[in-house]
Short mmCIF file of N, CA and C and ligand atoms in Angstrom, two decimals:
data_model
loop_
_atom_site.label_atom_id
_atom_site.label_comp_id
_atom_site.label_asym_id
_atom_site.label_seq_id
_atom_site.Cartn_x
_atom_site.Cartn_y
_atom_site.Cartn_z
N MET W 1 32.38 -23.02 -29.19
CA MET W 1 32.09 -21.58 -29.06
C MET W 1 32.46 -20.86 -30.35
N SER W 2 31.58 -19.97 -30.78
CA SER W 2 31.92 -19.21 -31.97
C SER W 2 32.89 -18.08 -31.61
N SER W 3 33.66 -17.64 -32.57
CA SER W 3 34.65 -16.60 -32.29
C SER W 3 33.95 -15.28 -31.96
N SER W 4 32.71 -15.08 -32.47
CA SER W 4 32.02 -13.81 -32.19
C SER W 4 31.67 -13.70 -30.71
N SER W 5 31.27 -14.82 -30.04
CA SER W 5 30.93 -14.73 -28.62
C SER W 5 32.17 -14.47 -27.78
N ALA W 6 33.34 -14.95 -28.23
CA ALA W 6 34.58 -14.71 -27.49
C ALA W 6 34.94 -13.23 -27.51
N ARG W 7 34.50 -12.51 -28.55
CA ARG W 7 34.82 -11.08 -28.66
C ARG W 7 33.81 -10.19 -27.96
N THR W 8 32.67 -10.77 -27.50
CA THR W 8 31.64 -9.95 -26.85
C THR W 8 32.21 -9.30 -25.59
N PRO W 9 32.20 -7.98 -25.51
CA PRO W 9 32.78 -7.35 -24.32
C PRO W 9 31.91 -7.61 -23.09
N SER W 10 32.55 -7.95 -21.99
CA SER W 10 31.83 -8.22 -20.75
C SER W 10 31.73 -6.96 -19.90
N GLU W 11 30.51 -6.59 -19.56
CA GLU W 11 30.32 -5.42 -18.69
C GLU W 11 30.82 -5.73 -17.27
N PHE W 12 30.59 -6.97 -16.82
CA PHE W 12 30.90 -7.31 -15.42
C PHE W 12 32.41 -7.39 -15.16
N THR W 13 33.20 -7.60 -16.23
CA THR W 13 34.66 -7.63 -16.03
C THR W 13 35.33 -6.44 -16.75
N ASN W 14 34.56 -5.39 -16.93
CA ASN W 14 35.04 -4.16 -17.55
C ASN W 14 36.31 -3.67 -16.84
N PRO W 15 37.44 -3.51 -17.56
CA PRO W 15 38.70 -3.12 -16.91
C PRO W 15 38.70 -1.70 -16.34
N ASN W 16 37.70 -0.91 -16.71
CA ASN W 16 37.60 0.45 -16.16
C ASN W 16 36.93 0.47 -14.78
N LEU W 17 36.59 -0.72 -14.26
CA LEU W 17 35.92 -0.80 -12.96
C LEU W 17 36.82 -1.47 -11.93
N GLU W 18 36.82 -0.92 -10.72
CA GLU W 18 37.58 -1.53 -9.62
C GLU W 18 36.60 -1.90 -8.51
N THR W 19 36.55 -3.18 -8.17
CA THR W 19 35.56 -3.65 -7.19
C THR W 19 35.80 -3.04 -5.81
N LEU W 20 34.71 -2.53 -5.24
CA LEU W 20 34.77 -1.97 -3.88
C LEU W 20 34.16 -2.96 -2.89
N PHE W 21 32.98 -3.52 -3.26
CA PHE W 21 32.34 -4.56 -2.45
C PHE W 21 31.86 -5.66 -3.39
N THR W 22 32.22 -6.89 -3.07
CA THR W 22 31.79 -8.01 -3.89
C THR W 22 30.32 -8.33 -3.62
N ALA W 23 29.73 -9.13 -4.52
CA ALA W 23 28.34 -9.56 -4.34
C ALA W 23 28.18 -10.28 -3.00
N GLU W 24 29.16 -11.08 -2.62
CA GLU W 24 29.10 -11.83 -1.36
C GLU W 24 29.13 -10.89 -0.15
N GLN W 25 30.02 -9.91 -0.19
CA GLN W 25 30.10 -8.94 0.91
C GLN W 25 28.78 -8.18 1.06
N ILE W 26 28.18 -7.83 -0.06
CA ILE W 26 26.91 -7.09 -0.03
C ILE W 26 25.82 -7.98 0.57
N GLN W 27 25.74 -9.22 0.11
CA GLN W 27 24.69 -10.13 0.60
C GLN W 27 24.80 -10.33 2.11
N THR W 28 26.02 -10.49 2.60
CA THR W 28 26.23 -10.69 4.04
C THR W 28 25.73 -9.49 4.83
N ARG W 29 26.09 -8.29 4.35
CA ARG W 29 25.69 -7.06 5.07
C ARG W 29 24.18 -6.85 4.99
N VAL W 30 23.58 -7.10 3.82
CA VAL W 30 22.14 -6.91 3.65
C VAL W 30 21.37 -7.87 4.56
N ALA W 31 21.85 -9.09 4.70
CA ALA W 31 21.19 -10.06 5.59
C ALA W 31 21.22 -9.57 7.04
N GLU W 32 22.36 -8.98 7.44
CA GLU W 32 22.46 -8.44 8.81
C GLU W 32 21.48 -7.28 9.01
N LEU W 33 21.42 -6.39 8.02
CA LEU W 33 20.51 -5.24 8.13
C LEU W 33 19.06 -5.71 8.20
N GLY W 34 18.71 -6.70 7.38
CA GLY W 34 17.35 -7.23 7.36
C GLY W 34 16.94 -7.81 8.70
N ALA W 35 17.86 -8.55 9.31
CA ALA W 35 17.57 -9.16 10.62
C ALA W 35 17.37 -8.08 11.68
N GLU W 36 18.20 -7.03 11.60
CA GLU W 36 18.09 -5.92 12.56
C GLU W 36 16.75 -5.19 12.40
N ILE W 37 16.37 -4.94 11.15
CA ILE W 37 15.11 -4.25 10.86
C ILE W 37 13.92 -5.10 11.33
N ALA W 38 13.97 -6.40 11.08
CA ALA W 38 12.89 -7.30 11.51
C ALA W 38 12.72 -7.27 13.03
N ARG W 39 13.82 -7.26 13.74
CA ARG W 39 13.77 -7.17 15.22
C ARG W 39 13.16 -5.85 15.66
N ASP W 40 13.63 -4.74 15.07
CA ASP W 40 13.19 -3.41 15.50
C ASP W 40 11.73 -3.13 15.18
N TYR W 41 11.24 -3.69 14.06
CA TYR W 41 9.87 -3.37 13.62
C TYR W 41 8.88 -4.50 13.89
N ALA W 42 9.25 -5.47 14.68
CA ALA W 42 8.35 -6.60 14.96
C ALA W 42 7.01 -6.09 15.50
N GLY W 43 5.90 -6.55 14.89
CA GLY W 43 4.56 -6.17 15.33
C GLY W 43 4.08 -4.82 14.82
N ARG W 44 4.85 -4.16 13.93
CA ARG W 44 4.48 -2.78 13.52
C ARG W 44 4.13 -2.60 12.05
N ASN W 45 4.25 -3.60 11.22
CA ASN W 45 3.90 -3.50 9.80
C ASN W 45 4.46 -2.25 9.12
N PRO W 46 5.77 -2.09 9.04
CA PRO W 46 6.35 -0.89 8.43
C PRO W 46 6.06 -0.80 6.93
N LEU W 47 6.11 0.44 6.41
CA LEU W 47 5.98 0.65 4.97
C LEU W 47 7.36 1.02 4.44
N LEU W 48 7.95 0.11 3.67
CA LEU W 48 9.25 0.39 3.08
C LEU W 48 9.07 1.21 1.82
N LEU W 49 9.91 2.22 1.67
CA LEU W 49 9.77 3.16 0.56
C LEU W 49 11.06 3.14 -0.24
N CYS W 50 11.02 2.50 -1.39
CA CYS W 50 12.18 2.37 -2.26
C CYS W 50 12.34 3.63 -3.10
N VAL W 51 13.50 4.26 -3.01
CA VAL W 51 13.77 5.46 -3.80
C VAL W 51 14.36 5.02 -5.15
N LEU W 52 13.56 5.19 -6.19
CA LEU W 52 13.97 4.80 -7.55
C LEU W 52 14.96 5.80 -8.13
N LYS W 53 15.82 5.39 -9.06
CA LYS W 53 15.94 4.00 -9.47
C LYS W 53 16.99 3.27 -8.66
N GLY W 54 17.96 4.03 -8.13
CA GLY W 54 19.18 3.47 -7.58
C GLY W 54 19.00 2.38 -6.53
N ALA W 55 17.91 2.47 -5.73
CA ALA W 55 17.75 1.55 -4.61
C ALA W 55 16.99 0.28 -4.99
N PHE W 56 16.72 0.07 -6.28
CA PHE W 56 15.81 -1.05 -6.62
C PHE W 56 16.40 -2.42 -6.31
N ILE W 57 17.71 -2.59 -6.50
CA ILE W 57 18.30 -3.91 -6.21
C ILE W 57 18.49 -4.10 -4.70
N PHE W 58 18.98 -3.07 -4.04
CA PHE W 58 19.13 -3.11 -2.58
C PHE W 58 17.77 -3.44 -1.94
N THR W 59 16.72 -2.77 -2.39
CA THR W 59 15.39 -3.00 -1.82
C THR W 59 14.94 -4.44 -2.04
N SER W 60 15.17 -4.96 -3.24
CA SER W 60 14.67 -6.31 -3.54
C SER W 60 15.40 -7.35 -2.70
N ASP W 61 16.67 -7.13 -2.41
CA ASP W 61 17.39 -8.05 -1.53
C ASP W 61 17.00 -7.82 -0.07
N LEU W 62 16.88 -6.54 0.31
CA LEU W 62 16.59 -6.22 1.72
C LEU W 62 15.23 -6.76 2.16
N VAL W 63 14.19 -6.56 1.34
CA VAL W 63 12.85 -7.03 1.78
C VAL W 63 12.84 -8.54 2.00
N ARG W 64 13.66 -9.28 1.21
CA ARG W 64 13.70 -10.73 1.37
C ARG W 64 14.50 -11.16 2.58
N ALA W 65 15.14 -10.19 3.24
CA ALA W 65 15.88 -10.48 4.48
C ALA W 65 15.13 -9.97 5.72
N ILE W 66 13.92 -9.41 5.51
CA ILE W 66 13.13 -8.88 6.63
C ILE W 66 11.92 -9.80 6.83
N ASP W 67 12.01 -10.67 7.80
CA ASP W 67 10.99 -11.72 7.95
C ASP W 67 9.86 -11.32 8.89
N ILE W 68 9.16 -10.22 8.53
CA ILE W 68 7.96 -9.78 9.25
C ILE W 68 7.00 -9.21 8.19
N PRO W 69 5.70 -9.02 8.52
CA PRO W 69 4.80 -8.38 7.56
C PRO W 69 5.24 -6.94 7.30
N LEU W 70 5.23 -6.53 6.04
CA LEU W 70 5.59 -5.15 5.69
C LEU W 70 4.90 -4.75 4.40
N GLY W 71 4.86 -3.44 4.14
CA GLY W 71 4.36 -2.92 2.87
C GLY W 71 5.52 -2.36 2.08
N LEU W 72 5.32 -2.22 0.75
CA LEU W 72 6.39 -1.72 -0.12
C LEU W 72 5.82 -0.73 -1.13
N GLU W 73 6.41 0.46 -1.17
CA GLU W 73 6.01 1.48 -2.15
C GLU W 73 7.26 2.03 -2.82
N PHE W 74 7.03 2.74 -3.92
CA PHE W 74 8.14 3.30 -4.69
C PHE W 74 7.95 4.80 -4.89
N ILE W 75 9.07 5.52 -4.84
CA ILE W 75 9.02 6.97 -5.07
C ILE W 75 10.23 7.29 -5.95
N ALA W 76 10.10 8.29 -6.79
CA ALA W 76 11.24 8.69 -7.61
C ALA W 76 11.54 10.16 -7.37
N ILE W 77 12.81 10.44 -7.13
CA ILE W 77 13.28 11.80 -6.85
C ILE W 77 14.18 12.22 -8.00
N SER W 78 14.17 13.50 -8.34
CA SER W 78 15.05 13.96 -9.41
C SER W 78 16.50 13.70 -9.02
N SER W 79 17.32 13.26 -9.98
CA SER W 79 18.70 12.92 -9.67
C SER W 79 19.65 13.79 -10.49
N TYR W 80 20.90 13.35 -10.54
CA TYR W 80 21.93 14.16 -11.19
C TYR W 80 21.82 14.18 -12.71
N GLY W 81 21.03 13.30 -13.28
CA GLY W 81 21.07 13.13 -14.73
C GLY W 81 22.38 12.48 -15.09
N ALA W 82 23.11 13.04 -16.04
CA ALA W 82 24.36 12.41 -16.49
C ALA W 82 25.58 12.93 -15.72
N ALA W 83 25.38 13.84 -14.79
CA ALA W 83 26.53 14.40 -14.06
C ALA W 83 26.85 13.57 -12.82
N THR W 84 28.02 13.78 -12.26
CA THR W 84 28.41 13.03 -11.06
C THR W 84 28.36 13.91 -9.81
N ARG W 85 27.85 15.11 -9.94
CA ARG W 85 27.73 15.99 -8.78
C ARG W 85 26.29 16.49 -8.65
N SER W 86 25.83 16.62 -7.39
CA SER W 86 24.45 17.04 -7.16
C SER W 86 24.24 18.47 -7.60
N SER W 87 23.08 18.71 -8.21
CA SER W 87 22.72 20.07 -8.58
C SER W 87 22.15 20.81 -7.38
N GLY W 88 21.79 20.05 -6.35
CA GLY W 88 21.17 20.65 -5.17
C GLY W 88 19.67 20.83 -5.35
N GLU W 89 19.18 20.54 -6.54
CA GLU W 89 17.76 20.69 -6.83
C GLU W 89 17.05 19.36 -6.54
N VAL W 90 16.01 19.38 -5.71
CA VAL W 90 15.31 18.16 -5.34
C VAL W 90 13.84 18.26 -5.75
N ARG W 91 13.36 17.22 -6.41
CA ARG W 91 12.01 17.24 -6.94
C ARG W 91 11.46 15.81 -6.90
N ILE W 92 10.17 15.65 -6.50
CA ILE W 92 9.56 14.33 -6.54
C ILE W 92 9.03 14.09 -7.95
N VAL W 93 9.56 13.08 -8.62
CA VAL W 93 9.20 12.78 -10.01
C VAL W 93 8.03 11.80 -10.05
N LYS W 94 8.07 10.80 -9.16
CA LYS W 94 6.94 9.86 -9.02
C LYS W 94 6.59 9.79 -7.54
N ASP W 95 5.36 10.19 -7.22
CA ASP W 95 4.98 10.25 -5.81
C ASP W 95 4.36 8.94 -5.35
N LEU W 96 4.11 8.84 -4.06
CA LEU W 96 3.46 7.68 -3.46
C LEU W 96 2.03 7.55 -3.93
N ASP W 97 1.54 6.31 -3.98
CA ASP W 97 0.16 6.07 -4.39
C ASP W 97 -0.77 5.89 -3.19
N VAL W 98 -0.20 5.86 -1.98
CA VAL W 98 -1.02 5.58 -0.78
C VAL W 98 -0.77 6.65 0.28
N PRO W 99 -1.80 6.88 1.14
CA PRO W 99 -1.58 7.80 2.26
C PRO W 99 -0.63 7.19 3.28
N ILE W 100 0.16 8.01 3.94
CA ILE W 100 1.15 7.46 4.89
C ILE W 100 0.90 7.93 6.31
N GLU W 101 -0.25 8.59 6.51
CA GLU W 101 -0.58 9.06 7.85
C GLU W 101 -0.59 7.89 8.83
N GLY W 102 0.12 8.04 9.93
CA GLY W 102 0.13 7.01 10.97
C GLY W 102 1.02 5.80 10.67
N ARG W 103 1.68 5.80 9.51
CA ARG W 103 2.51 4.64 9.15
C ARG W 103 3.95 4.82 9.63
N ASP W 104 4.59 3.68 9.88
CA ASP W 104 6.02 3.67 10.19
C ASP W 104 6.77 3.51 8.87
N ILE W 105 7.36 4.59 8.40
CA ILE W 105 8.02 4.60 7.09
C ILE W 105 9.51 4.29 7.24
N LEU W 106 9.97 3.37 6.41
CA LEU W 106 11.41 3.11 6.33
C LEU W 106 11.84 3.37 4.89
N ILE W 107 12.54 4.49 4.70
CA ILE W 107 13.05 4.83 3.37
C ILE W 107 14.23 3.91 3.05
N VAL W 108 14.25 3.38 1.84
CA VAL W 108 15.37 2.54 1.41
C VAL W 108 16.07 3.26 0.27
N GLU W 109 17.32 3.68 0.51
CA GLU W 109 18.06 4.51 -0.45
C GLU W 109 19.40 3.84 -0.77
N ASP W 110 19.90 4.08 -1.97
CA ASP W 110 21.17 3.48 -2.36
C ASP W 110 22.35 4.15 -1.66
N ILE W 111 22.39 5.49 -1.68
CA ILE W 111 23.56 6.19 -1.18
C ILE W 111 23.18 7.57 -0.66
N VAL W 112 23.78 7.96 0.45
CA VAL W 112 23.63 9.33 0.95
C VAL W 112 24.94 10.05 0.67
N ASP W 113 24.85 11.09 -0.13
CA ASP W 113 26.02 11.83 -0.59
C ASP W 113 26.01 13.20 0.09
N THR W 114 25.50 14.22 -0.56
CA THR W 114 25.40 15.53 0.10
C THR W 114 24.34 15.52 1.19
N GLY W 115 23.34 14.65 1.05
CA GLY W 115 22.24 14.58 2.01
C GLY W 115 21.06 15.47 1.61
N LEU W 116 21.20 16.19 0.52
CA LEU W 116 20.14 17.11 0.09
C LEU W 116 18.85 16.36 -0.23
N THR W 117 18.97 15.24 -0.95
CA THR W 117 17.79 14.47 -1.35
C THR W 117 17.05 13.94 -0.13
N LEU W 118 17.79 13.31 0.77
CA LEU W 118 17.18 12.65 1.92
C LEU W 118 16.62 13.63 2.93
N SER W 119 17.31 14.73 3.17
CA SER W 119 16.79 15.68 4.16
C SER W 119 15.47 16.27 3.65
N TYR W 120 15.39 16.50 2.35
CA TYR W 120 14.15 16.98 1.76
C TYR W 120 13.05 15.93 1.88
N LEU W 121 13.36 14.71 1.49
CA LEU W 121 12.36 13.64 1.48
C LEU W 121 11.85 13.32 2.88
N MET W 122 12.75 13.27 3.86
CA MET W 122 12.34 12.92 5.22
C MET W 122 11.42 14.00 5.80
N ALA W 123 11.75 15.26 5.55
CA ALA W 123 10.89 16.35 6.03
C ALA W 123 9.53 16.30 5.34
N ASN W 124 9.54 16.01 4.05
CA ASN W 124 8.31 15.92 3.27
C ASN W 124 7.39 14.82 3.82
N LEU W 125 7.96 13.66 4.13
CA LEU W 125 7.15 12.53 4.61
C LEU W 125 6.62 12.80 6.02
N ARG W 126 7.44 13.44 6.85
CA ARG W 126 6.98 13.78 8.21
C ARG W 126 5.80 14.76 8.13
N SER W 127 5.86 15.68 7.18
CA SER W 127 4.78 16.68 7.05
C SER W 127 3.47 16.04 6.61
N ARG W 128 3.54 14.83 6.06
CA ARG W 128 2.32 14.12 5.65
C ARG W 128 1.76 13.25 6.77
N GLY W 129 2.31 13.38 7.96
CA GLY W 129 1.72 12.71 9.12
C GLY W 129 2.16 11.28 9.37
N ALA W 130 3.32 10.91 8.84
CA ALA W 130 3.85 9.57 9.15
C ALA W 130 4.10 9.46 10.65
N GLU W 131 3.87 8.27 11.19
CA GLU W 131 4.12 8.03 12.62
C GLU W 131 5.62 8.12 12.91
N SER W 132 6.42 7.51 12.03
CA SER W 132 7.87 7.59 12.14
C SER W 132 8.48 7.52 10.75
N VAL W 133 9.63 8.14 10.58
CA VAL W 133 10.36 8.10 9.31
C VAL W 133 11.80 7.75 9.61
N LYS W 134 12.22 6.58 9.15
CA LYS W 134 13.61 6.17 9.34
C LYS W 134 14.25 5.88 7.99
N LEU W 135 15.56 5.69 8.01
CA LEU W 135 16.30 5.54 6.76
C LEU W 135 17.23 4.33 6.80
N ALA W 136 17.12 3.52 5.75
CA ALA W 136 18.11 2.47 5.50
C ALA W 136 18.85 2.87 4.23
N ALA W 137 20.17 3.01 4.32
CA ALA W 137 20.98 3.38 3.15
C ALA W 137 22.10 2.36 2.99
N LEU W 138 22.31 1.92 1.77
CA LEU W 138 23.38 0.94 1.54
C LEU W 138 24.75 1.57 1.72
N LEU W 139 24.92 2.80 1.20
CA LEU W 139 26.23 3.45 1.21
C LEU W 139 26.15 4.86 1.79
N ASN W 140 27.22 5.28 2.42
CA ASN W 140 27.31 6.61 2.99
C ASN W 140 28.63 7.26 2.61
N LYS W 141 28.53 8.44 1.94
CA LYS W 141 29.73 9.24 1.66
C LYS W 141 29.73 10.40 2.64
N GLN W 142 30.17 10.13 3.86
CA GLN W 142 30.08 11.10 4.95
C GLN W 142 30.82 12.41 4.65
N GLU W 143 31.98 12.27 4.00
CA GLU W 143 32.82 13.45 3.71
C GLU W 143 32.10 14.54 2.91
N ARG W 144 31.10 14.13 2.13
CA ARG W 144 30.47 15.08 1.21
C ARG W 144 29.20 15.72 1.77
N ARG W 145 28.89 15.42 3.04
CA ARG W 145 27.62 15.87 3.58
C ARG W 145 27.48 17.39 3.65
N ILE W 146 26.36 17.90 3.15
CA ILE W 146 26.01 19.31 3.26
C ILE W 146 24.87 19.45 4.29
N ARG W 147 23.88 18.56 4.18
CA ARG W 147 22.76 18.53 5.14
C ARG W 147 22.90 17.32 6.05
N GLU W 148 22.66 17.53 7.32
CA GLU W 148 22.69 16.46 8.31
C GLU W 148 21.58 15.44 8.02
N VAL W 149 21.96 14.16 7.93
CA VAL W 149 20.97 13.09 7.74
C VAL W 149 21.33 11.94 8.67
N ASN W 150 20.37 11.50 9.47
CA ASN W 150 20.62 10.37 10.36
C ASN W 150 20.28 9.06 9.64
N ILE W 151 21.29 8.21 9.46
CA ILE W 151 21.07 6.92 8.80
C ILE W 151 20.86 5.87 9.89
N ASP W 152 19.65 5.31 9.95
CA ASP W 152 19.32 4.34 11.01
C ASP W 152 19.91 2.97 10.72
N TYR W 153 19.95 2.58 9.45
CA TYR W 153 20.50 1.28 9.04
C TYR W 153 21.45 1.53 7.87
N LEU W 154 22.74 1.34 8.11
CA LEU W 154 23.74 1.65 7.08
C LEU W 154 24.50 0.39 6.67
N GLY W 155 24.64 0.22 5.34
CA GLY W 155 25.43 -0.89 4.83
C GLY W 155 26.91 -0.64 5.02
N PHE W 156 27.45 0.35 4.30
CA PHE W 156 28.89 0.62 4.31
C PHE W 156 29.15 2.12 4.20
N THR W 157 30.20 2.58 4.87
CA THR W 157 30.72 3.93 4.64
C THR W 157 31.79 3.83 3.56
N ILE W 158 31.77 4.77 2.61
CA ILE W 158 32.75 4.73 1.51
C ILE W 158 33.47 6.07 1.39
N PRO W 159 34.65 6.07 0.78
CA PRO W 159 35.35 7.34 0.55
C PRO W 159 34.66 8.16 -0.54
N ASP W 160 35.12 9.38 -0.75
CA ASP W 160 34.52 10.25 -1.76
C ASP W 160 34.98 9.84 -3.15
N ALA W 161 34.30 8.82 -3.68
CA ALA W 161 34.57 8.38 -5.05
C ALA W 161 33.23 8.08 -5.68
N PHE W 162 33.13 8.18 -7.00
CA PHE W 162 31.86 7.90 -7.66
C PHE W 162 31.76 6.39 -7.87
N VAL W 163 30.71 5.79 -7.31
CA VAL W 163 30.56 4.34 -7.36
C VAL W 163 29.36 3.92 -8.22
N VAL W 164 29.45 2.73 -8.77
CA VAL W 164 28.38 2.20 -9.62
C VAL W 164 28.13 0.74 -9.29
N GLY W 165 27.03 0.24 -9.81
CA GLY W 165 26.69 -1.17 -9.66
C GLY W 165 25.66 -1.41 -8.58
N TYR W 166 25.08 -2.61 -8.58
CA TYR W 166 24.08 -3.00 -7.59
C TYR W 166 22.97 -1.93 -7.53
N GLY W 167 22.57 -1.42 -8.69
CA GLY W 167 21.51 -0.42 -8.77
C GLY W 167 22.01 0.98 -9.06
N LEU W 168 23.25 1.28 -8.67
CA LEU W 168 23.76 2.65 -8.88
C LEU W 168 24.32 2.81 -10.29
N ASP W 169 24.09 3.98 -10.85
CA ASP W 169 24.46 4.20 -12.26
C ASP W 169 25.46 5.33 -12.43
N PHE W 170 26.07 5.32 -13.60
CA PHE W 170 26.76 6.50 -14.13
C PHE W 170 26.13 6.76 -15.49
N ALA W 171 25.38 7.86 -15.62
CA ALA W 171 24.65 8.16 -16.86
C ALA W 171 23.82 6.95 -17.31
N GLU W 172 23.11 6.33 -16.36
CA GLU W 172 22.18 5.20 -16.58
C GLU W 172 22.87 3.88 -16.89
N ARG W 173 24.21 3.86 -16.87
CA ARG W 173 24.91 2.61 -17.14
C ARG W 173 25.36 1.97 -15.82
N TYR W 174 25.62 0.71 -15.86
CA TYR W 174 26.22 -0.09 -14.77
C TYR W 174 25.26 -0.50 -13.66
N ARG W 175 23.97 -0.19 -13.75
CA ARG W 175 23.04 -0.58 -12.68
C ARG W 175 23.01 -2.10 -12.50
N ASN W 176 23.30 -2.83 -13.57
CA ASN W 176 23.18 -4.29 -13.57
C ASN W 176 24.39 -5.03 -13.00
N LEU W 177 25.43 -4.33 -12.61
CA LEU W 177 26.58 -5.03 -12.02
C LEU W 177 26.14 -5.71 -10.73
N PRO W 178 26.55 -6.98 -10.49
CA PRO W 178 26.17 -7.65 -9.24
C PRO W 178 27.00 -7.18 -8.05
N TYR W 179 28.00 -6.35 -8.28
CA TYR W 179 28.88 -5.86 -7.22
C TYR W 179 28.94 -4.33 -7.29
N ILE W 180 29.65 -3.71 -6.32
CA ILE W 180 29.80 -2.25 -6.33
C ILE W 180 31.25 -1.92 -6.69
N ALA W 181 31.40 -0.96 -7.61
CA ALA W 181 32.72 -0.65 -8.12
C ALA W 181 32.93 0.86 -8.22
N VAL W 182 34.21 1.23 -8.27
CA VAL W 182 34.59 2.61 -8.55
C VAL W 182 34.98 2.66 -10.03
N ILE W 183 34.55 3.71 -10.72
CA ILE W 183 34.99 3.90 -12.10
C ILE W 183 36.38 4.52 -12.06
N LYS W 184 37.34 3.85 -12.67
CA LYS W 184 38.71 4.36 -12.62
C LYS W 184 38.84 5.66 -13.41
N ASP W 185 38.34 5.66 -14.61
CA ASP W 185 38.45 6.84 -15.47
C ASP W 185 37.07 7.17 -16.04
N PRO W 186 36.33 8.13 -15.42
CA PRO W 186 34.96 8.44 -15.86
C PRO W 186 34.90 8.94 -17.29
N SER W 187 36.01 9.46 -17.83
CA SER W 187 35.98 9.97 -19.20
C SER W 187 36.09 8.85 -20.22
N ARG W 188 36.48 7.64 -19.76
CA ARG W 188 36.61 6.49 -20.67
C ARG W 188 35.36 5.63 -20.56
N GLN W 189 34.80 5.21 -21.66
CA GLN W 189 33.61 4.36 -21.58
C GLN W 189 33.85 2.97 -22.13
P1 LIG H 201 22.52 13.53 -2.39
O1 LIG H 201 21.26 14.32 -2.45
O2 LIG H 201 23.71 14.35 -2.80
O3 LIG H 201 22.73 12.85 -1.06
O4 LIG H 201 22.46 12.49 -3.55
C1 LIG H 201 21.93 11.27 -3.41
C2 LIG H 201 21.71 10.63 -4.77
O5 LIG H 201 22.74 10.95 -5.70
C3 LIG H 201 21.74 9.15 -4.62
O6 LIG H 201 20.46 8.66 -4.34
C4 LIG H 201 22.26 8.69 -5.96
O7 LIG H 201 21.20 8.54 -6.86
C5 LIG H 201 23.14 9.81 -6.44
N1 LIG H 201 24.56 9.52 -6.15
C6 LIG H 201 25.35 10.11 -5.23
N2 LIG H 201 26.59 9.61 -5.24
C7 LIG H 201 26.59 8.64 -6.17
C8 LIG H 201 27.60 7.72 -6.65
O8 LIG H 201 28.75 7.66 -6.20
N3 LIG H 201 27.20 6.87 -7.64
C9 LIG H 201 25.95 6.87 -8.17
N4 LIG H 201 24.99 7.70 -7.75
C10 LIG H 201 25.31 8.59 -6.77
MG1 LIG H 202 19.23 7.54 -5.55
#
């Protein structure tokens, strides 16, 4: 091994991160959620709607745990940008490419925090004539809720801390972590 590779800083073992859920814990929970969704939607061909960017890894694991025919679409909603608190402003940045009238929609989201994003999105999809609109969320920060949101399939409830990894970012960083972590000191990079 060259000495330069030994000095390469590892993102995955970054000392500023404290593991909240390991890759194994996440996989176990996602497999359970997938089995539950497959049972509930058997014979209905649901349309899964991945909310970009944060839910991209959760979605890719979840769809492989749902052993029934399904469709997959992507939507992008305005997010916090580089801040760790919601602005309360919700905007669709990338819309659906297909009509959803009469479809059973299952939104796949990384985290429900204030609930502003999801309450807006669910109302928006219902107004377009979806047959049903349900929500699968990997994480729930219940303490921070401003708008009521019913989570039909939930991975884990977490305390009010800013988390990263497994798709979730802090200023676009850390999405590639295979696990979920809390940033110990957000001012340190
Ligand atoms: P809400 O509208 O406040 O519920 O915000 C939901 C969105 O904020 C999520 O889809 C995430 O993109 C982002 N978000 C909220 N909390 C966190 C966090 O702890 N880490 C990373 N992103 C978060
Ligand atoms: Mg998100």
